Short mmCIF file of C-alpha atoms and ligand atoms in Angstrom, two decimals:
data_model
loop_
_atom_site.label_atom_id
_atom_site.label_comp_id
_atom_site.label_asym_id
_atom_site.label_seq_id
_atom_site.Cartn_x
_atom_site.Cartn_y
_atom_site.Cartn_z
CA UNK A 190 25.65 77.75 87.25
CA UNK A 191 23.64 75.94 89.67
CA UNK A 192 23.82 72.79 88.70
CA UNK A 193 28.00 72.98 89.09
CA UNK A 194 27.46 74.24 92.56
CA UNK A 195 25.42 71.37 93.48
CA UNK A 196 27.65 69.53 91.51
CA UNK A 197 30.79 70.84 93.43
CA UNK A 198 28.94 70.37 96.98
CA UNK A 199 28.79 66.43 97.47
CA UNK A 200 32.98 65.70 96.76
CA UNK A 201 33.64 68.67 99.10
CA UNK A 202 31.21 67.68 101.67
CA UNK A 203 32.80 64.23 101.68
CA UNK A 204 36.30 65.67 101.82
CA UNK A 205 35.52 67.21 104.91
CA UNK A 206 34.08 64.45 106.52
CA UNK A 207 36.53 62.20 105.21
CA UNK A 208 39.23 64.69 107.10
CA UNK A 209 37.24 64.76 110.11
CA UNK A 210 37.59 60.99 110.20
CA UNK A 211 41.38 60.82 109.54
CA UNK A 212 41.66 63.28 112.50
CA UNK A 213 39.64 61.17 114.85
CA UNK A 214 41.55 58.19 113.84
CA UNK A 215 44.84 60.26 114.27
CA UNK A 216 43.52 61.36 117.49
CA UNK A 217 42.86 58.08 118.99
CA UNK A 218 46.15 56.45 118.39
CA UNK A 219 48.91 57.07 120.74
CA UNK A 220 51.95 60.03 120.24
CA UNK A 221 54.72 56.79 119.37
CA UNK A 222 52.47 55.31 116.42
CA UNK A 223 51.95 58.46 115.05
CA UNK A 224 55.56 59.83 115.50
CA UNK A 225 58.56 58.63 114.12
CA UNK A 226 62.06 59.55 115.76
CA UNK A 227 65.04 60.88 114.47
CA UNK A 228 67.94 60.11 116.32
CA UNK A 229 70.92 62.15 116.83
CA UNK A 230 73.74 60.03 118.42
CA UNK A 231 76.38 61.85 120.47
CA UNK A 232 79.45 61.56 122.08
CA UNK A 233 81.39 64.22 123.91
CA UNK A 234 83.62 64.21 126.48
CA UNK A 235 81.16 64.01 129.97
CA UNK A 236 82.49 66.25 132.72
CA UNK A 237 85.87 67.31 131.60
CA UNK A 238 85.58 70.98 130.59
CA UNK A 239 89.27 71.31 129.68
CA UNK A 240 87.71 70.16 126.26
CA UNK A 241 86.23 73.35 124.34
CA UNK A 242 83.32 71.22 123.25
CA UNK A 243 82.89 68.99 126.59
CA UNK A 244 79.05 67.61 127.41
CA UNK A 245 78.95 70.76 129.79
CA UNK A 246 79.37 73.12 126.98
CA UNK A 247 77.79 71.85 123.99
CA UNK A 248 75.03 70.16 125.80
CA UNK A 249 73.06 72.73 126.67
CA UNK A 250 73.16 74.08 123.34
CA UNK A 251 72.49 71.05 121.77
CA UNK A 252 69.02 70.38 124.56
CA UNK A 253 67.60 74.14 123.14
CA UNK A 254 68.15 73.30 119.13
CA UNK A 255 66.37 69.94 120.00
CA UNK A 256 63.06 71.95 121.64
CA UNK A 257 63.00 74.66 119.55
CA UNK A 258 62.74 72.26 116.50
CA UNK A 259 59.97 70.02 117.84
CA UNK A 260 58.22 72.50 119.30
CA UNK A 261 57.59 73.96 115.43
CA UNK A 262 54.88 70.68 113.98
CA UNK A 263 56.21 72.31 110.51
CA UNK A 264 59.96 71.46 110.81
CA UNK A 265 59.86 67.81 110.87
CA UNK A 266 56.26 66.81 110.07
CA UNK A 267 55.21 63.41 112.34
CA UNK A 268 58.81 63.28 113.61
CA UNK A 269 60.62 63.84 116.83
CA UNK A 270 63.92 64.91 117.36
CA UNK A 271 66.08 63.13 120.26
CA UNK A 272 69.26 62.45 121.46
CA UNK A 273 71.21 59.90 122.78
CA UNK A 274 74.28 60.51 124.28
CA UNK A 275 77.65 58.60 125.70
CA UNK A 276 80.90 59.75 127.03
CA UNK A 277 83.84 59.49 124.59
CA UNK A 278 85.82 60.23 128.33
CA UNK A 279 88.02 56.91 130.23
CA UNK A 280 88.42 57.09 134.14
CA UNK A 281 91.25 59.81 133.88
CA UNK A 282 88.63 62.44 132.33
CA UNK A 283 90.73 61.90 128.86
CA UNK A 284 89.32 61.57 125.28
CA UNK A 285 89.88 58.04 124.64
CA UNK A 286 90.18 56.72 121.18
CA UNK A 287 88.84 53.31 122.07
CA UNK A 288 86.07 54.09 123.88
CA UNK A 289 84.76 56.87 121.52
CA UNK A 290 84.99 53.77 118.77
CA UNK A 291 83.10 51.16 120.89
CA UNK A 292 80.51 53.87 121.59
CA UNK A 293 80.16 54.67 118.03
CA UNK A 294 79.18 50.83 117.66
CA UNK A 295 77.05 50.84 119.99
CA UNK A 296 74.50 53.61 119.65
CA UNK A 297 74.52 52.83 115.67
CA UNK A 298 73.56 48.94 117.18
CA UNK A 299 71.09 50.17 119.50
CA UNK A 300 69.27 53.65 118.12
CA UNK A 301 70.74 53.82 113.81
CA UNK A 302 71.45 56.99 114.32
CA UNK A 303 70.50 59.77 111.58
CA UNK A 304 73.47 61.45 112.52
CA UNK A 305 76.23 61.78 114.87
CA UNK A 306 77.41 65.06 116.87
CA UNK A 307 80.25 64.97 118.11
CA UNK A 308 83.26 63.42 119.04
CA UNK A 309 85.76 66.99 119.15
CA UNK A 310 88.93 65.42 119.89
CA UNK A 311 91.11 64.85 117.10
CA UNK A 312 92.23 60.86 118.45
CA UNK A 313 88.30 60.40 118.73
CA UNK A 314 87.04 61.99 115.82
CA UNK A 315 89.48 59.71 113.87
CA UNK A 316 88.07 56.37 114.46
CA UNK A 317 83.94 57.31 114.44
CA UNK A 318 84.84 59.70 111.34
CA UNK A 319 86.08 56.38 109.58
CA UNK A 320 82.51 54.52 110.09
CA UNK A 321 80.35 57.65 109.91
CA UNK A 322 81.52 57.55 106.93
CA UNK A 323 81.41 54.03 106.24
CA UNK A 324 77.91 53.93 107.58
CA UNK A 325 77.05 57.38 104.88
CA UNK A 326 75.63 59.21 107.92
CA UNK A 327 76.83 62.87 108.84
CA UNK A 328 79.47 63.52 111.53
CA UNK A 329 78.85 67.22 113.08
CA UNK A 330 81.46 68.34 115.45
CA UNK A 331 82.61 72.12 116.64
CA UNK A 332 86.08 69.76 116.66
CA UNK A 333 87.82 67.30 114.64
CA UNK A 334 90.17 70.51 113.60
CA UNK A 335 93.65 68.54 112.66
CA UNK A 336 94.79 68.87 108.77
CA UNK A 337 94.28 65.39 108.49
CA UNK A 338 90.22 65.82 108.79
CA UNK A 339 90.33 67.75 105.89
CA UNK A 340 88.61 66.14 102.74
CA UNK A 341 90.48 62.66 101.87
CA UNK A 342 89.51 59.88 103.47
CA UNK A 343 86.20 61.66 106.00
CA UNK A 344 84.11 63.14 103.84
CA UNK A 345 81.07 62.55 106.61
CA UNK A 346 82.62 65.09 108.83
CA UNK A 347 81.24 68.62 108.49
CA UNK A 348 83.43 70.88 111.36
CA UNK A 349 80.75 74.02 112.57
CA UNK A 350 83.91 75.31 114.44
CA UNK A 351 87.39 76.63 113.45
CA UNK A 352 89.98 73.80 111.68
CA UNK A 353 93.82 74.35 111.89
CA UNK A 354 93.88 74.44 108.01
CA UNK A 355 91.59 77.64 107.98
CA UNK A 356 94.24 78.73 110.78
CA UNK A 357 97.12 78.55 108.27
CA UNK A 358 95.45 80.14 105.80
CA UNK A 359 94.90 83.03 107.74
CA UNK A 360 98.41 83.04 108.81
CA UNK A 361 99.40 82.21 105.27
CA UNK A 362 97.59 85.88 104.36
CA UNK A 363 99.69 87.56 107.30
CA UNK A 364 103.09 86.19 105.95
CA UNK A 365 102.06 87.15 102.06
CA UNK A 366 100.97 90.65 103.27
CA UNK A 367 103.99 91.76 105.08
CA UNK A 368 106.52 89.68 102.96
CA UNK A 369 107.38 87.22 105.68
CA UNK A 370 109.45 84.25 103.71
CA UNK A 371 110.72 82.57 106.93
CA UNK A 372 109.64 81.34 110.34
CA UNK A 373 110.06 79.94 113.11
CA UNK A 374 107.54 77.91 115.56
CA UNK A 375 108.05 77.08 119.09
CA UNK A 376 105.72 73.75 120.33
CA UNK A 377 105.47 73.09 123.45
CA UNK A 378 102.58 71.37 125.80
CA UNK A 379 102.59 68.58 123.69
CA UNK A 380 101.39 66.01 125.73
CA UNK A 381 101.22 62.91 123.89
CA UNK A 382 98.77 61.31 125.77
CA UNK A 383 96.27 63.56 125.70
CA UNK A 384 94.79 65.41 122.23
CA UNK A 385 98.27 67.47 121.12
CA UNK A 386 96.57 70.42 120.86
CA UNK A 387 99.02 72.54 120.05
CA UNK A 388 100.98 70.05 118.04
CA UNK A 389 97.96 69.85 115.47
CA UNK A 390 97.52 73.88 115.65
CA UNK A 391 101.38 74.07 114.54
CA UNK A 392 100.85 71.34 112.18
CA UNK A 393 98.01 73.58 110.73
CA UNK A 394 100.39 76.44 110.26
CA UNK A 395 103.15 74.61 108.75
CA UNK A 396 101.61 72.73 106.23
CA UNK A 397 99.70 75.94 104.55
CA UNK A 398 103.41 77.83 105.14
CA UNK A 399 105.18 75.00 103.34
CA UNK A 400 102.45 74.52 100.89
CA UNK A 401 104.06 78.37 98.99
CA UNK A 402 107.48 77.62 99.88
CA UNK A 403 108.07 79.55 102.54
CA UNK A 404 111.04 78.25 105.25
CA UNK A 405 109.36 76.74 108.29
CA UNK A 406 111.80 75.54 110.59
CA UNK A 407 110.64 73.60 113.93
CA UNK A 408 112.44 73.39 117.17
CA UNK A 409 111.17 70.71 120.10
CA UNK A 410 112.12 71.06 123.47
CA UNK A 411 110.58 69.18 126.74
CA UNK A 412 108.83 71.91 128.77
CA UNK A 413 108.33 69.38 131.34
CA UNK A 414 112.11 68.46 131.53
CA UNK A 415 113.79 71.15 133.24
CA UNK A 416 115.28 73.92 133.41
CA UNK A 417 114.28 74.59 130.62
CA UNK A 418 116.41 77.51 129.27
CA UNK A 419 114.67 79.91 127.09
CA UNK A 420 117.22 82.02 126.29
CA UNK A 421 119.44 79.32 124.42
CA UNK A 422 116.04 78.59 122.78
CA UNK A 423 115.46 82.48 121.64
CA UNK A 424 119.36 82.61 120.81
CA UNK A 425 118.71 79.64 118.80
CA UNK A 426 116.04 81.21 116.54
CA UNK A 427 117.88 84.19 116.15
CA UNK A 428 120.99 82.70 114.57
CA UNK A 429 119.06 79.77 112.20
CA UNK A 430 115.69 82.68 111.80
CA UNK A 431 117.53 85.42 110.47
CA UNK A 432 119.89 86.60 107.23
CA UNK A 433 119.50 83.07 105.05
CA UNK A 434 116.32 84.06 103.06
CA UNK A 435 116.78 83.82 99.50
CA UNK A 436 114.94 86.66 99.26
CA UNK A 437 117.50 88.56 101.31
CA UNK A 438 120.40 88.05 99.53
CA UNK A 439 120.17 91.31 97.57
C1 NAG B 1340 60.96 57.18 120.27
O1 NAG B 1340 61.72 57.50 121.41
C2 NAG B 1340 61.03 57.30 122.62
C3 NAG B 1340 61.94 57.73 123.74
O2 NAG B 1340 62.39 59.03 123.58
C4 NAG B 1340 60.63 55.87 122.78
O3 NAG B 1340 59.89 55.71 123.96
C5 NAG B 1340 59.81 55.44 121.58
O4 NAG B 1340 59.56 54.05 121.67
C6 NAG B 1340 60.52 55.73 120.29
N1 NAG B 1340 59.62 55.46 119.20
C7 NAG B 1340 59.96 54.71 118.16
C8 NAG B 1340 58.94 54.57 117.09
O5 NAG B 1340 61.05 54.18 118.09
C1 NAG B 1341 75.68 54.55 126.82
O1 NAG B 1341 74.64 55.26 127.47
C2 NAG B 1341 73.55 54.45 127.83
C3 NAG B 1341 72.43 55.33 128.33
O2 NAG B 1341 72.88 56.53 128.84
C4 NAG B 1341 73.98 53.45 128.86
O3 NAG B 1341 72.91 52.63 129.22
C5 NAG B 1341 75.08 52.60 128.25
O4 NAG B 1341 75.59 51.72 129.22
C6 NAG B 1341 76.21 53.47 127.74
N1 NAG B 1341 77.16 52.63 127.03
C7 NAG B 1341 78.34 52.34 127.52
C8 NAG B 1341 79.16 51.40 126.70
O5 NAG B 1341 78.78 52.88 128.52
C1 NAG B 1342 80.92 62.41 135.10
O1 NAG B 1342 80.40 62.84 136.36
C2 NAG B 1342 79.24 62.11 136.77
C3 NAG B 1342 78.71 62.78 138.01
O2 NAG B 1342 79.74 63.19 138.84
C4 NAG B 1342 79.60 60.65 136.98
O3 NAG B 1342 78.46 59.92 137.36
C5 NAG B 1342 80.15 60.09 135.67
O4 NAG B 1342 80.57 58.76 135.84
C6 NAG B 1342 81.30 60.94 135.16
N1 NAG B 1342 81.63 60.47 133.81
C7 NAG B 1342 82.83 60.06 133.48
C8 NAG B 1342 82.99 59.61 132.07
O5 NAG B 1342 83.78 60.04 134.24
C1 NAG B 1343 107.89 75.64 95.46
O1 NAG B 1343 109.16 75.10 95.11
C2 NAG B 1343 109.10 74.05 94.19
C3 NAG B 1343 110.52 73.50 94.03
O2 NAG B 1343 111.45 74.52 93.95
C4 NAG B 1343 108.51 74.56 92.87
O3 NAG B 1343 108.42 73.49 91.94
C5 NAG B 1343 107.12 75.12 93.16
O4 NAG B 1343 106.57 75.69 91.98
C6 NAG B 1343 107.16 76.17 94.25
N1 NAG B 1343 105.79 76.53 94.62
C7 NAG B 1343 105.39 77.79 94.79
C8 NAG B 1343 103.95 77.99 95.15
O5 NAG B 1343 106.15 78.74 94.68
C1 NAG B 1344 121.25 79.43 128.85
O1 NAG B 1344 121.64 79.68 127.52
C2 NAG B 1344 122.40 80.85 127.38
C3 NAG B 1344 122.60 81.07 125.89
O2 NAG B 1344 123.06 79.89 125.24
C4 NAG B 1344 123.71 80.68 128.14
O3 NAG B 1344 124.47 81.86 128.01
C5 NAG B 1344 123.39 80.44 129.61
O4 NAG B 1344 124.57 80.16 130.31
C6 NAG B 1344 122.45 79.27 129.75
N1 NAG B 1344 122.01 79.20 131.14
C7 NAG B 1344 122.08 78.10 131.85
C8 NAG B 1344 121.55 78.16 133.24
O5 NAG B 1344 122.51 77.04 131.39
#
């Protein structure tokens, strides 16, 4: 018995002192040698707040998630989490398609990105989604919500906020529930050079409607070309909305 312990003592004795050492030596070299970083590149719109996930918004979020995981040694062991971020906004305060692009380029040039957050608009998200993907890094955006996001040809982009497809499908469940068979959607705000909010909303509805037969029928009109009159609209719908159903014809 103890001849093992004495035995035992010596390795242990020098695995102490050996860690003793490799803490010195860890000690004396500086936080950058010792630490590696993991970038997060992101662009957002900067100032306009118009956009649901705008720098304002997300940003703040985004500067907590990035403490609270460095500030646990255990999360990312001899890593540090940071951020770099550009604007994906032109002069007029409007996602711009090109500029979210050359951004894209650029901070995968400068920083090779782990991962990118953001952009939200749906013209934005389209381009960096295509070399996010090309690139086989993650796209994370509480955006990017048109139909055409969905699987296909951006399989990079995760969305952490609601999508127009899962809006269908809930409205899909309505119309099955209560035996709804036709419909009718009005659009309007569609300002085409901005992000078409609402256009890509009704798009969501109408392809999951469509998708079980049921009648969508669309009617455009220019709210910014006016009078508009609203009544010839809502007369409209009530003579092409009502009393053609197959299922009605009992
Ligand atoms: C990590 O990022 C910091 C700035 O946040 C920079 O000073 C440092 O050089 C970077 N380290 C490495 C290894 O790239
Ligand atoms: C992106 O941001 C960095 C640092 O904030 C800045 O130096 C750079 O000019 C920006 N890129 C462009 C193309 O604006
Ligand atoms: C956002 O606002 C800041 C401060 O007012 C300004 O410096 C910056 O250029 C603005 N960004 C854009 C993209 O307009
Ligand atoms: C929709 O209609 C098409 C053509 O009539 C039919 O082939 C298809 O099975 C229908 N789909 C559903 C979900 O009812
Ligand atoms: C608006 O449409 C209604 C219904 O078609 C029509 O009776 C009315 O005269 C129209 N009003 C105007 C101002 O054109």
């Amino acid at each position: 018995m103890a001849g093992w312990n004495q035995g035992a003592a010596l390795p242990l004795v020098l695995m102490v002192l050996l860690v003793l050492l490799d803490l010195q030596r860890v000690a004396g070299r500086s936080p950058h040698e010792m630490q590696k970083n993991i970038t997060l590149a992101v662009i957002l719109p900067q100032n306009n707040t118009n956009y649901p996930w705008a720098w304002p918004r997300v940003g703040p979020a985004l500067e907590r998630a990035v403490r609270t995981v460095n500030a646990d040694a255990s999360l990312l062991p001899d890593h540090v989490l940071i951020y770099r971020f550009n604007s994906s906004e032109d002069k007029a305060g409007v996602c711009s398609e090109s500029l979210a692009a050359l951004m894209a380029v650029d901070l995968k040039l400068m920083y090779n990105p782990w991962a990118f957050i953001g952009p939200g608009c749906s013209y934005t998200s389209s381009p960096v989604g295509l070399f996010t993907t090309h690139w086989d890094i993650p796209m994370v955006t509480a955006g990017a919500s048109a139909v055409a996001f969905d699987g296909g040809i951006y399989p990079s982009i995760t969305n952490t906020g609601p999508t127009h497809k899962k809006l269908g499908k809930f409205a899909l469940r309505i119309c099955e529930h209560f035996g709804w068979r036709e419909h009718v959607m009005l659009i309007f705000s569609d300002k085409k050079d901005d992000d078409r909010p609402c256009y890509f909303a009704s798009e969501g509805l109408q392809s999951e409607l469509e998708s079980i037969n049921i009648t969508v029928e669309e009617r455009v009109f220019e709210e910014h070309i006016l009078p508009v009159n609203y009544s010839n609209i809502i007369l409209s719908i009530q003579n092409g909305g009502r009393g053609e159903s197959p299922s009605t014809q009992t």
